[in-house]
Short mmCIF file of C-alpha atoms and ligand atoms in Angstrom, two decimals:
data_model
loop_
_atom_site.label_atom_id
_atom_site.label_comp_id
_atom_site.label_asym_id
_atom_site.label_seq_id
_atom_site.Cartn_x
_atom_site.Cartn_y
_atom_site.Cartn_z
CA MET A 220 86.11 59.33 110.25
CA ALA A 221 84.13 62.62 110.10
CA THR A 222 80.81 62.71 112.00
CA GLU A 223 78.93 63.40 108.75
CA GLU A 224 80.35 60.28 107.12
CA LYS A 225 79.43 58.12 110.12
CA SER A 226 75.80 59.28 110.15
CA GLY A 227 74.84 57.03 107.22
CA ALA A 228 72.03 59.42 106.17
CA GLU A 229 72.00 61.06 102.71
CA PRO A 230 74.29 64.11 103.09
CA TYR A 231 72.71 67.54 103.04
CA ARG A 232 75.34 69.87 101.60
CA VAL A 233 75.74 73.49 102.61
CA LEU A 234 78.26 75.06 100.28
CA VAL A 235 79.65 78.45 101.25
CA LEU A 236 81.45 80.44 98.56
CA GLY A 237 84.09 82.76 99.99
CA ALA A 238 85.98 82.62 103.30
CA GLY A 239 85.76 86.35 103.89
CA PHE A 240 83.69 88.24 106.45
CA GLY A 241 80.35 86.91 105.20
CA GLY A 242 81.21 83.30 104.26
CA LEU A 243 83.60 82.42 107.05
CA TYR A 244 81.32 83.73 109.79
CA THR A 245 78.27 82.01 108.28
CA ALA A 246 80.05 78.64 108.22
CA VAL A 247 81.47 78.91 111.75
CA LEU A 248 78.17 80.12 113.22
CA LEU A 249 76.17 77.44 111.41
CA SER A 250 78.51 74.80 112.77
CA ARG A 251 78.07 76.23 116.28
CA ILE A 252 74.27 76.36 116.00
CA LEU A 253 74.02 72.79 114.73
CA GLY A 254 76.47 71.44 117.28
CA LYS A 255 76.10 67.68 117.24
CA ARG A 256 72.59 67.82 115.73
CA ALA A 257 71.89 66.92 112.11
CA PRO A 258 75.18 65.05 111.51
CA HIS A 259 74.18 64.47 107.89
CA VAL A 260 74.74 68.19 107.19
CA TRP A 261 78.07 68.88 105.52
CA ILE A 262 79.38 72.43 105.62
CA THR A 263 82.08 73.26 103.07
CA VAL A 264 83.71 76.64 102.49
CA VAL A 265 85.38 77.26 99.14
CA ASP A 266 88.00 79.97 98.66
CA ARG A 267 90.97 80.47 96.36
CA GLN A 268 93.18 81.27 99.33
CA ASN A 269 93.55 79.30 102.54
CA TYR A 270 93.39 82.32 104.77
CA PHE A 271 90.84 84.81 106.00
CA LEU A 272 92.01 88.30 105.11
CA PHE A 273 91.40 90.90 107.81
CA THR A 274 90.98 93.90 105.49
CA PRO A 275 90.55 96.64 108.13
CA MET A 276 94.25 96.29 108.97
CA LEU A 277 95.53 95.84 105.43
CA HIS A 278 96.83 99.42 105.22
CA SER A 279 99.17 98.63 108.12
CA VAL A 280 100.79 95.93 105.97
CA ALA A 281 101.06 98.36 103.05
CA THR A 282 103.00 100.74 105.26
CA GLY A 283 105.33 98.37 107.06
CA ALA A 284 103.53 98.50 110.42
CA LEU A 285 102.34 94.89 110.40
CA GLU A 286 103.74 91.72 108.90
CA PRO A 287 101.34 89.99 106.43
CA ARG A 288 100.61 87.05 108.74
CA TYR A 289 98.97 89.38 111.29
CA VAL A 290 96.14 90.01 108.84
CA ALA A 291 95.99 86.64 107.03
CA HIS A 292 94.56 83.97 109.34
CA SER A 293 94.58 80.29 108.38
CA ILE A 294 91.04 79.07 107.73
CA ARG A 295 92.15 75.53 108.59
CA LYS A 296 93.02 76.71 112.09
CA ILE A 297 89.74 78.61 112.37
CA PHE A 298 87.76 75.51 111.30
CA ARG A 299 89.76 73.11 113.47
CA LYS A 300 87.17 72.79 116.23
CA THR A 301 84.14 73.12 113.97
CA ARG A 302 82.38 70.84 111.49
CA VAL A 303 83.42 73.01 108.57
CA HIS A 304 85.52 71.64 105.71
CA ALA A 305 87.74 73.93 103.65
CA HIS A 306 88.08 73.49 99.90
CA VAL A 307 90.86 75.69 98.57
CA GLY A 308 90.57 76.40 94.87
CA GLN A 309 89.49 78.96 92.33
CA ILE A 310 85.73 78.96 91.70
CA GLU A 311 85.18 79.01 87.95
CA ARG A 312 81.41 78.79 87.59
CA ILE A 313 78.25 78.67 89.63
CA ASP A 314 75.80 76.32 87.94
CA LEU A 315 72.45 77.12 89.57
CA GLU A 316 70.49 74.90 87.21
CA ASN A 317 72.35 71.74 88.21
CA ARG A 318 72.97 72.91 91.78
CA GLN A 319 76.72 72.65 91.61
CA VAL A 320 79.78 74.87 91.75
CA ILE A 321 82.71 74.22 89.46
CA THR A 322 86.16 74.83 90.90
CA ALA A 323 89.57 74.39 89.31
CA HIS A 324 89.66 70.88 90.82
CA ARG A 325 86.10 69.48 90.83
CA ALA A 326 82.35 70.01 90.74
CA LEU A 327 80.83 70.53 94.17
CA PRO A 328 77.10 69.77 94.52
CA TYR A 329 74.96 71.64 97.05
CA ASP A 330 71.54 71.70 98.69
CA GLU A 331 71.97 75.16 100.23
CA LEU A 332 74.30 77.67 98.58
CA VAL A 333 75.77 80.70 100.35
CA ILE A 334 77.32 83.34 98.11
CA SER A 335 79.79 85.75 99.70
CA LEU A 336 82.50 86.29 97.12
CA GLY A 337 83.13 89.95 97.86
CA SER A 338 83.94 92.66 95.37
CA GLU A 339 86.75 93.81 93.12
CA THR A 340 88.15 97.23 92.29
CA ASN A 341 86.07 99.28 89.89
CA PHE A 342 88.15 101.31 87.44
CA PHE A 343 84.99 102.43 85.62
CA GLY A 344 86.34 101.12 82.32
CA ASN A 345 89.62 103.03 82.45
CA ARG A 346 92.01 100.37 81.09
CA ASP A 347 95.14 102.50 81.47
CA LEU A 348 94.42 103.04 85.10
CA GLU A 349 93.66 99.36 85.61
CA ARG A 350 97.05 98.48 84.17
CA ARG A 351 99.06 101.09 86.05
CA ALA A 352 97.46 102.08 89.33
CA PHE A 353 98.05 100.37 92.62
CA THR A 354 95.03 99.07 94.53
CA LEU A 355 94.52 97.84 98.07
CA LYS A 356 92.21 94.81 97.96
CA SER A 357 94.45 91.83 98.64
CA LEU A 358 97.48 90.88 100.68
CA ASP A 359 99.48 90.86 97.49
CA ASP A 360 98.41 94.48 96.83
CA ALA A 361 99.49 95.53 100.33
CA VAL A 362 102.94 93.93 100.03
CA ARG A 363 103.35 95.44 96.58
CA ILE A 364 102.52 98.95 97.82
CA ASN A 365 104.93 98.54 100.71
CA ASN A 366 107.76 97.47 98.41
CA HIS A 367 107.00 100.22 95.95
CA ILE A 368 107.09 102.96 98.61
CA ILE A 369 110.47 101.74 99.85
CA ARG A 370 111.76 101.49 96.27
CA GLN A 371 110.70 105.08 95.57
CA PHE A 372 112.78 106.20 98.55
CA GLU A 373 115.74 104.11 97.39
CA ARG A 374 115.55 105.76 93.98
CA ALA A 375 115.07 109.24 95.38
CA TYR A 376 118.05 108.87 97.72
CA TRP A 377 120.67 109.24 94.98
CA GLU A 378 118.60 111.38 92.65
CA GLU A 379 120.25 114.76 92.01
CA ASP A 380 117.40 116.53 90.25
CA PRO A 381 115.07 117.96 92.92
CA ALA A 382 112.06 117.86 90.57
CA VAL A 383 112.54 114.15 89.89
CA LYS A 384 113.17 113.54 93.58
CA ARG A 385 109.89 115.27 94.42
CA ALA A 386 107.98 113.31 91.77
CA LEU A 387 109.36 110.03 93.11
CA LEU A 388 108.16 110.95 96.59
CA THR A 389 104.70 112.19 95.60
CA PHE A 390 101.98 109.68 96.50
CA VAL A 391 98.49 110.29 95.17
CA VAL A 392 95.58 108.39 96.70
CA VAL A 393 92.27 108.56 94.86
CA GLY A 394 89.05 108.13 96.84
CA GLY A 395 87.92 109.82 100.05
CA GLY A 396 86.21 106.76 101.52
CA PRO A 397 87.61 104.96 104.58
CA THR A 398 90.21 102.97 102.58
CA GLY A 399 91.62 106.07 100.83
CA VAL A 400 91.66 108.19 103.99
CA GLU A 401 93.25 105.51 106.16
CA LEU A 402 95.83 104.67 103.53
CA ALA A 403 96.79 108.30 102.87
CA GLY A 404 97.24 108.85 106.63
CA GLU A 405 99.40 105.74 107.03
CA ILE A 406 101.55 106.51 103.98
CA TYR A 407 102.35 109.97 105.30
CA GLU A 408 103.22 108.68 108.78
CA TYR A 409 105.32 105.90 107.24
CA ALA A 410 107.19 108.27 104.95
CA VAL A 411 107.78 111.03 107.47
CA ARG A 412 108.21 109.14 110.73
CA GLU A 413 109.98 106.04 109.52
CA LEU A 414 111.48 106.24 106.06
CA LEU A 415 112.79 109.74 106.56
CA ARG A 416 114.82 108.48 109.51
CA ASP A 417 116.49 105.91 107.27
CA PHE A 418 116.85 108.13 104.21
CA GLY A 419 117.09 111.55 105.90
CA ARG A 420 120.72 112.18 104.95
CA ARG A 421 119.77 112.94 101.37
CA ILE A 422 115.99 113.44 101.55
CA GLU A 423 114.24 116.35 103.23
CA ARG A 424 110.71 116.26 104.56
CA SER A 425 109.64 118.91 102.04
CA PHE A 426 110.22 116.41 99.20
CA ILE A 427 107.47 114.13 100.51
CA ARG A 428 103.96 114.84 99.33
CA VAL A 429 100.76 112.86 99.91
CA VAL A 430 97.66 114.03 98.05
CA LEU A 431 94.15 112.68 98.58
CA LEU A 432 91.74 113.24 95.69
CA GLU A 433 87.98 113.11 96.14
CA ALA A 434 85.52 113.74 93.31
CA THR A 435 82.64 114.88 95.55
CA GLY A 436 82.44 117.73 98.02
CA ARG A 437 83.18 115.65 101.15
CA ILE A 438 85.19 112.70 102.36
CA LEU A 439 83.93 109.81 104.51
CA PRO A 440 80.26 109.99 103.53
CA SER A 441 79.43 107.18 106.00
CA LEU A 442 80.36 109.43 108.94
CA SER A 443 78.61 112.61 110.10
CA GLU A 444 79.34 115.97 108.43
CA LEU A 445 81.09 117.04 111.62
CA LEU A 446 83.47 114.09 111.62
CA SER A 447 84.11 114.47 107.93
CA THR A 448 85.26 118.05 108.58
CA GLU A 449 87.31 116.87 111.55
CA ALA A 450 88.96 114.25 109.31
CA ILE A 451 89.99 116.93 106.81
CA ARG A 452 91.41 119.01 109.64
CA ARG A 453 93.39 116.05 110.94
CA LEU A 454 94.69 115.11 107.49
CA ALA A 455 95.83 118.68 106.89
CA GLU A 456 97.41 118.79 110.35
CA ILE A 457 99.63 115.81 109.67
CA GLY A 458 100.57 117.20 106.24
CA ILE A 459 98.25 115.60 103.69
CA GLU A 460 96.73 117.69 100.89
CA VAL A 461 93.04 116.95 100.46
CA ARG A 462 91.54 117.99 97.12
CA LEU A 463 87.74 117.91 97.15
CA GLU A 464 85.62 118.10 93.98
CA THR A 465 88.67 117.02 92.02
CA ARG A 466 88.53 114.07 89.67
CA LEU A 467 91.46 112.14 88.32
CA GLU A 468 91.56 112.44 84.53
CA SER A 469 94.58 110.25 83.83
CA TRP A 470 97.92 108.98 85.12
CA ASP A 471 100.64 107.81 82.76
CA GLY A 472 102.97 106.58 85.49
CA GLU A 473 104.61 110.01 85.77
CA THR A 474 101.99 112.73 85.60
CA VAL A 475 98.59 112.89 87.22
CA ARG A 476 96.08 115.02 85.32
CA LEU A 477 93.20 116.48 87.28
CA SER A 478 89.73 117.70 86.32
CA THR A 479 90.78 121.18 87.49
CA GLY A 480 93.25 121.33 84.59
CA GLU A 481 96.18 120.98 86.95
CA SER A 482 98.84 118.27 86.67
CA LEU A 483 101.09 116.76 89.32
CA ALA A 484 104.31 114.87 88.76
CA ALA A 485 103.82 111.69 90.79
CA GLY A 486 105.47 108.28 90.70
CA THR A 487 102.69 106.60 92.69
CA LEU A 488 98.94 106.49 92.29
CA ILE A 489 96.73 104.31 94.44
CA TRP A 490 93.14 103.84 93.31
CA ALA A 491 90.65 103.45 96.17
CA ALA A 492 87.66 105.05 94.49
CA GLY A 493 85.21 102.26 93.93
CA VAL A 494 84.32 98.59 94.00
CA LYS A 495 82.06 96.39 91.91
CA THR A 496 80.65 93.01 92.69
CA ASN A 497 82.53 89.79 91.95
CA PRO A 498 82.40 88.84 88.21
CA LEU A 499 81.00 85.35 88.97
CA VAL A 500 78.07 86.98 90.72
CA ARG A 501 77.50 89.53 87.97
CA GLU A 502 76.77 86.77 85.46
CA LEU A 503 74.24 84.79 87.54
CA PRO A 504 70.70 84.57 86.13
CA LEU A 505 69.16 86.03 89.31
CA ASP A 506 67.49 89.37 90.03
CA ARG A 507 70.32 91.86 90.43
CA ASP A 508 70.65 95.61 90.98
CA PRO A 509 72.52 97.89 88.50
CA GLN A 510 75.78 97.28 90.42
CA GLY A 511 75.38 93.52 89.84
CA ARG A 512 74.50 92.68 93.45
CA ILE A 513 71.89 89.98 93.97
CA ILE A 514 68.57 91.23 95.30
CA VAL A 515 67.65 89.34 98.45
CA ARG A 516 64.55 88.98 100.60
CA SER A 517 64.67 90.17 104.21
CA THR A 518 65.76 86.61 105.19
CA LEU A 519 68.80 87.07 102.88
CA GLU A 520 67.67 84.33 100.49
CA SER A 521 67.83 85.33 96.83
CA LYS A 522 64.61 87.04 95.72
CA SER A 523 64.42 84.86 92.62
CA MET A 524 65.72 81.47 93.79
CA ASP A 525 65.19 79.41 96.95
CA HIS A 526 68.16 77.75 98.69
CA VAL A 527 70.54 80.48 97.44
CA TRP A 528 71.62 82.81 100.24
CA VAL A 529 73.59 85.97 99.54
CA LEU A 530 75.36 88.36 101.89
CA GLY A 531 78.15 90.91 102.27
CA ASP A 532 79.31 92.88 99.24
CA ASN A 533 77.32 90.57 96.89
CA ALA A 534 73.90 91.27 98.41
CA HIS A 535 71.46 94.04 97.67
CA ALA A 536 69.59 94.02 101.00
CA VAL A 537 67.48 97.03 101.82
CA ASP A 538 67.89 98.74 105.17
CA PRO A 539 64.27 99.11 106.36
CA PHE A 540 65.20 102.11 108.53
CA GLU A 541 67.00 104.11 105.83
CA GLN A 542 65.19 102.66 102.79
CA LYS A 543 68.47 102.16 100.93
CA PRO A 544 70.84 99.20 100.42
CA TYR A 545 73.22 98.38 103.26
CA PRO A 546 76.78 99.61 102.62
CA PRO A 547 79.40 97.04 101.53
CA THR A 548 81.28 96.75 104.82
CA ALA A 549 82.68 94.01 107.02
CA GLN A 550 80.22 95.13 109.71
CA THR A 551 77.27 94.44 107.43
CA ALA A 552 78.68 91.08 106.27
CA VAL A 553 79.30 89.79 109.81
CA ARG A 554 75.83 90.82 110.99
CA GLN A 555 74.23 89.22 107.94
CA ALA A 556 76.22 86.02 108.56
CA ARG A 557 74.38 85.56 111.87
CA VAL A 558 71.04 85.67 110.07
CA VAL A 559 72.08 83.40 107.19
CA ALA A 560 73.53 80.81 109.61
CA HIS A 561 70.39 80.98 111.74
CA ASN A 562 68.08 80.62 108.75
CA ILE A 563 69.89 77.68 107.17
CA ALA A 564 69.88 75.90 110.56
CA ALA A 565 66.20 76.83 110.98
CA ARG A 566 65.37 75.27 107.64
CA ILE A 567 67.24 72.08 108.49
CA LEU A 568 65.81 71.87 112.00
CA LYS A 569 62.35 73.06 110.85
CA ARG A 570 62.27 76.19 112.99
CA PRO A 571 61.15 79.76 112.23
CA GLU A 572 63.46 81.92 110.13
CA ARG A 573 64.65 85.45 111.01
CA THR A 574 64.78 88.65 109.00
CA PHE A 575 67.79 90.94 108.73
CA ALA A 576 67.19 94.48 109.98
CA HIS A 577 70.18 96.20 111.42
CA HIS A 578 70.21 99.86 112.31
CA HIS A 579 73.54 101.24 111.10
CA VAL A 580 74.88 103.13 114.12
CA GLY A 581 78.06 104.70 112.78
CA GLY A 582 81.60 103.92 111.88
CA PHE A 583 85.29 104.21 112.57
CA VAL A 584 88.19 105.57 110.59
CA SER A 585 91.82 105.64 111.68
CA ILE A 586 94.04 108.46 110.42
CA GLY A 587 97.75 107.88 110.82
CA ASP A 588 99.41 106.81 114.04
CA ASN A 589 97.40 106.82 117.24
CA TYR A 590 94.38 108.69 115.93
CA ALA A 591 90.91 107.55 114.89
CA LEU A 592 87.46 109.04 114.47
CA LEU A 593 84.52 107.13 115.82
CA SER A 594 80.83 107.88 115.54
CA ALA A 595 78.10 105.75 117.05
CA LYS A 596 74.58 107.18 117.41
CA GLN A 597 75.03 110.55 119.19
CA PHE A 598 78.45 109.55 120.47
CA THR A 599 81.67 110.69 118.82
CA LEU A 600 85.25 110.11 119.83
CA THR A 601 88.51 111.30 118.27
CA GLY A 602 92.22 111.01 118.96
CA ILE A 603 94.17 108.28 120.69
CA LEU A 604 91.13 106.97 122.60
CA GLY A 605 89.29 106.60 119.31
CA TRP A 606 92.33 104.83 117.87
CA PHE A 607 92.50 102.45 120.83
CA LEU A 608 88.81 101.63 120.55
CA TRP A 609 89.13 101.25 116.75
CA ASN A 610 91.73 98.54 117.25
CA LEU A 611 89.84 96.88 120.09
CA VAL A 612 86.60 96.66 118.12
CA TYR A 613 88.30 95.27 115.01
CA ILE A 614 90.42 92.74 116.87
CA HIS A 615 87.30 91.61 118.73
CA LYS A 616 85.71 90.88 115.35
CA LEU A 617 88.18 88.06 114.68
CA PRO A 618 86.38 84.71 114.84
CA ILE A 619 88.64 82.86 117.29
CA VAL A 620 90.26 83.91 120.55
CA ARG A 621 93.73 82.75 119.48
CA TYR A 622 93.72 85.19 116.57
CA ARG A 623 92.42 88.01 118.75
CA LEU A 624 95.43 87.48 121.04
CA PHE A 625 97.73 87.17 118.05
CA SER A 626 96.48 90.44 116.55
CA THR A 627 96.72 92.21 119.91
CA PHE A 628 100.34 91.09 119.98
CA GLY A 629 100.77 92.42 116.43
CA LEU A 630 99.29 95.72 117.56
CA LEU A 631 101.71 95.89 120.47
CA LEU A 632 104.59 95.32 118.07
CA LYS A 633 103.21 98.14 115.93
CA VAL A 634 103.12 100.51 118.91
CA LEU A 635 106.44 99.51 120.46
CA PHE A 636 108.67 98.97 117.45
CA GLU A 637 109.57 100.78 114.26
CA ARG A 638 107.83 100.07 110.97
CA ALA A 639 109.73 97.83 108.57
CA THR A 640 111.70 99.48 105.78
CA THR A 641 113.00 96.28 104.17
CA GLU A 642 112.02 95.74 100.57
CA ILE A 643 111.17 92.05 100.31
CA ASP A 644 109.85 91.66 96.81
CA LEU A 645 108.61 88.15 96.19
CA CYS A 646 106.39 89.19 93.27
CA PRO A 647 107.17 87.23 90.11
CA LYS A 648 109.31 89.05 87.58
CA GLY A 649 107.30 90.66 84.86
CA SER A 650 104.15 91.13 86.96
CA ARG A 651 102.23 94.14 85.70
CA ARG A 652 103.41 96.64 88.27
CA ASP A 653 107.03 95.59 87.91
CA GLY A 654 106.86 96.75 84.35
CA GLU A 655 104.27 99.48 84.46
CA VAL A 656 105.01 101.52 87.52
CA ASP A 657 108.53 102.69 87.31
CA SER A 658 110.65 105.61 88.34
CA VAL A 659 110.40 108.75 86.31
CA ARG A 660 114.14 108.73 85.66
CA GLU A 661 114.24 105.12 84.44
CA ARG A 662 111.36 105.71 82.07
CA GLU A 663 113.19 108.68 80.65
CA ARG A 664 116.31 106.54 80.16
CA ARG A 665 114.36 103.77 78.44
CA ARG A 666 112.77 106.28 76.12
CA ALA A 667 116.11 107.86 75.29
CA GLY A 668 117.93 104.58 74.77
C1 LIG B 728 91.64 97.83 102.37
C2 LIG B 728 90.24 97.59 102.87
C3 LIG B 728 89.89 98.07 104.12
C4 LIG B 728 88.60 97.86 104.60
N1 LIG B 728 88.30 98.33 105.84
C5 LIG B 728 87.08 98.11 106.34
C6 LIG B 728 86.77 98.57 107.65
O1 LIG B 728 87.60 99.17 108.32
N2 LIG B 728 85.52 98.31 108.12
C7 LIG B 728 84.57 97.63 107.40
O2 LIG B 728 83.46 97.41 107.91
N3 LIG B 728 84.83 97.21 106.14
C8 LIG B 728 86.06 97.42 105.60
N4 LIG B 728 86.34 96.99 104.32
C9 LIG B 728 85.29 96.34 103.52
C10 LIG B 728 85.18 94.86 103.87
O3 LIG B 728 86.44 94.23 103.74
C11 LIG B 728 84.20 94.17 102.91
O4 LIG B 728 82.99 94.87 102.88
C12 LIG B 728 83.96 92.75 103.41
O5 LIG B 728 85.16 92.02 103.37
C13 LIG B 728 82.89 92.05 102.56
O6 LIG B 728 82.75 90.72 103.00
P1 LIG B 728 82.41 89.58 101.93
O7 LIG B 728 82.27 88.31 102.70
O8 LIG B 728 81.27 90.03 101.10
O9 LIG B 728 83.69 89.51 100.99
P2 LIG B 728 85.21 89.26 101.32
O10 LIG B 728 85.49 89.44 102.76
O11 LIG B 728 85.97 90.08 100.34
O12 LIG B 728 85.42 87.72 100.97
C14 LIG B 728 85.32 87.22 99.68
C15 LIG B 728 86.14 85.96 99.58
O13 LIG B 728 85.84 85.32 98.35
C16 LIG B 728 87.02 84.81 97.79
N5 LIG B 728 86.85 84.72 96.33
C17 LIG B 728 86.46 85.70 95.49
N6 LIG B 728 86.38 85.24 94.23
C18 LIG B 728 86.73 83.93 94.27
C19 LIG B 728 86.85 82.90 93.29
N7 LIG B 728 86.58 83.13 92.00
N8 LIG B 728 87.25 81.68 93.69
C20 LIG B 728 87.53 81.43 95.00
N9 LIG B 728 87.44 82.35 95.97
C21 LIG B 728 87.03 83.59 95.61
C22 LIG B 728 88.10 85.81 98.19
O14 LIG B 728 89.38 85.18 98.18
C23 LIG B 728 87.64 86.22 99.59
O15 LIG B 728 88.27 85.45 100.60
C24 LIG B 728 87.63 97.18 103.82
C25 LIG B 728 87.99 96.70 102.55
C26 LIG B 728 89.28 96.90 102.08
C27 LIG B 728 89.66 96.37 100.73
#
C-alpha cells in the first residue's frame, strides 16, 4: 500500500500538469524535499504521453542520428523511487472554480495546482501553412521529418528532370532561433554526409540545398552579436544559405514565395518560427500577457489566484535583472521547478517561501556534426569543444543517472556509427502530411490525371 494511503490523514493533493521540463522536475524535486515527511501529501503528474521528451536532442532524431527512445524517457521509470504518481491521459479542462482537472478518464481534484503544459507551434493564423508545413515539437514530428527526408531522396534517385530533382532535395527551414539553426545544420550534414553516400550514384551534392529563412536582421537573438555572426559564418561554411530579413509569404507544397519577390521550388518546408502557449492555458480566467502566458508573482504563484503555480513556457515571470519576461527555454523551466517545488513544500511544512530570480548567463547552439557555439557571461567557446560541452550539459540535465548514462551511450552511437537511412513510417495512413506534403512529380501526375 502507498505511504500516502497508510497515513490515514486527509490527503493533500498536489497535481502537476505536464511531465515536461517544468512539471517533471517540480514533481521529482518536491518528492525529494518532502522525503518521508508529510505522508498525507499526494503528488500526481498528468501528461498525455508516458514519457519525458528531451527536446534539445529532437533534431538528432529528425536526422537519423538518434533513435526515438534516446530522447523519450519513461516517466514511470523516473518516478520509480519517488512518491510521484503518473496519470497518463489527455487533459481536457482545468476547472479552477471547483479545484479539479478533467482528463479523458476522470476528474482529478487538487489542493495545489502546478501548470506546466508547454507551448505549441504558432503559425500566426496561416491555415495553409499549418496544414502543409512540417514542425519539430514532438517525437512524432521528428520521426515524420526523418521519413520525409529519406522519401525525398528515394524519389529524387530515379527522377530524370534535374529541376524536379533539385526541388525534391531543397529543404527550407523557417526561423533563425536555436531550433531552426540546429535543424538546418543537422539536415545538411545528414543529406551530404550520410544520404549522399547511399544515393550518390544518381544524386550529386549540387542538387542538395538547405535554406534558412529569418525575418529579422540576425539569427540566434539569445546569443551575443559576435556569436550570431559566427553562426552565420559556420552555416555558410558547411553549405547552408542563410537569408536574413526575408519572410516566408506562402508555400503550396512545391513553391516557396518570399517577401523579396523571389520564389524557390522546394518539396520541404519546416516551420520553426514561433510558439504560443498551450490552448488550455490561454482560456484560463487568470491574469495573462498578450501571448496568453499566466502572469506570476516572484514566487511563481499565479498573480490572480493562490495555490496555482505556473512555470516554463506557460509563465510570464519577469527577470528582475533584465526587466523582461524570461525566455521560454528548458533552462528557465528547470530552474523555476526548483523554486516551485521548494515553495509548495514550504507551504506544507510552514516554512518561508523563495522568489525566482535567475540571471540568464548565456546559451548553447549546436550546428551540424561536432560543432557548437557556447556563450556564458564573458566566456565563449566554438567548435568541437563547444559541441562536447553542449552534449555534456544537456545530458547532465536529465533527471536520473540511468538516463544520463543511456543518453551518453546514445551519443557514443551517434559519434561512432552512421546515421540511419531507413524509412520506417508508422504514421497512420491519411495523416495530414501523408496527403499534403508530396513530391512535385506526383502532384503534377495527380493534377494531370
Ligand atoms: C525542437 C526543440 C528544441 C529545443 N531545444 C532547446 C534547447 O536546446 N535548450 C533549451 O533550453 N530549450 C530548448 N527548447 C525549448 C524547451 O523544450 C521548452 O522551453 C521546455 O520544454 C518548456 O518546458 P515546459 O515544462 O513549459 O513544457 P514542456 O517541456 O513542453 O512540457 C509540457 C508537457 O505537457 C504535456 N501536455 C500538453 N498539453 C497537454 C494536454 N492537453 N494533456 C496532457 N498533457 C499535455 C506535453 O505532452 C508535455 O509533456 C527546445 C524546444 C524544441 C521544440
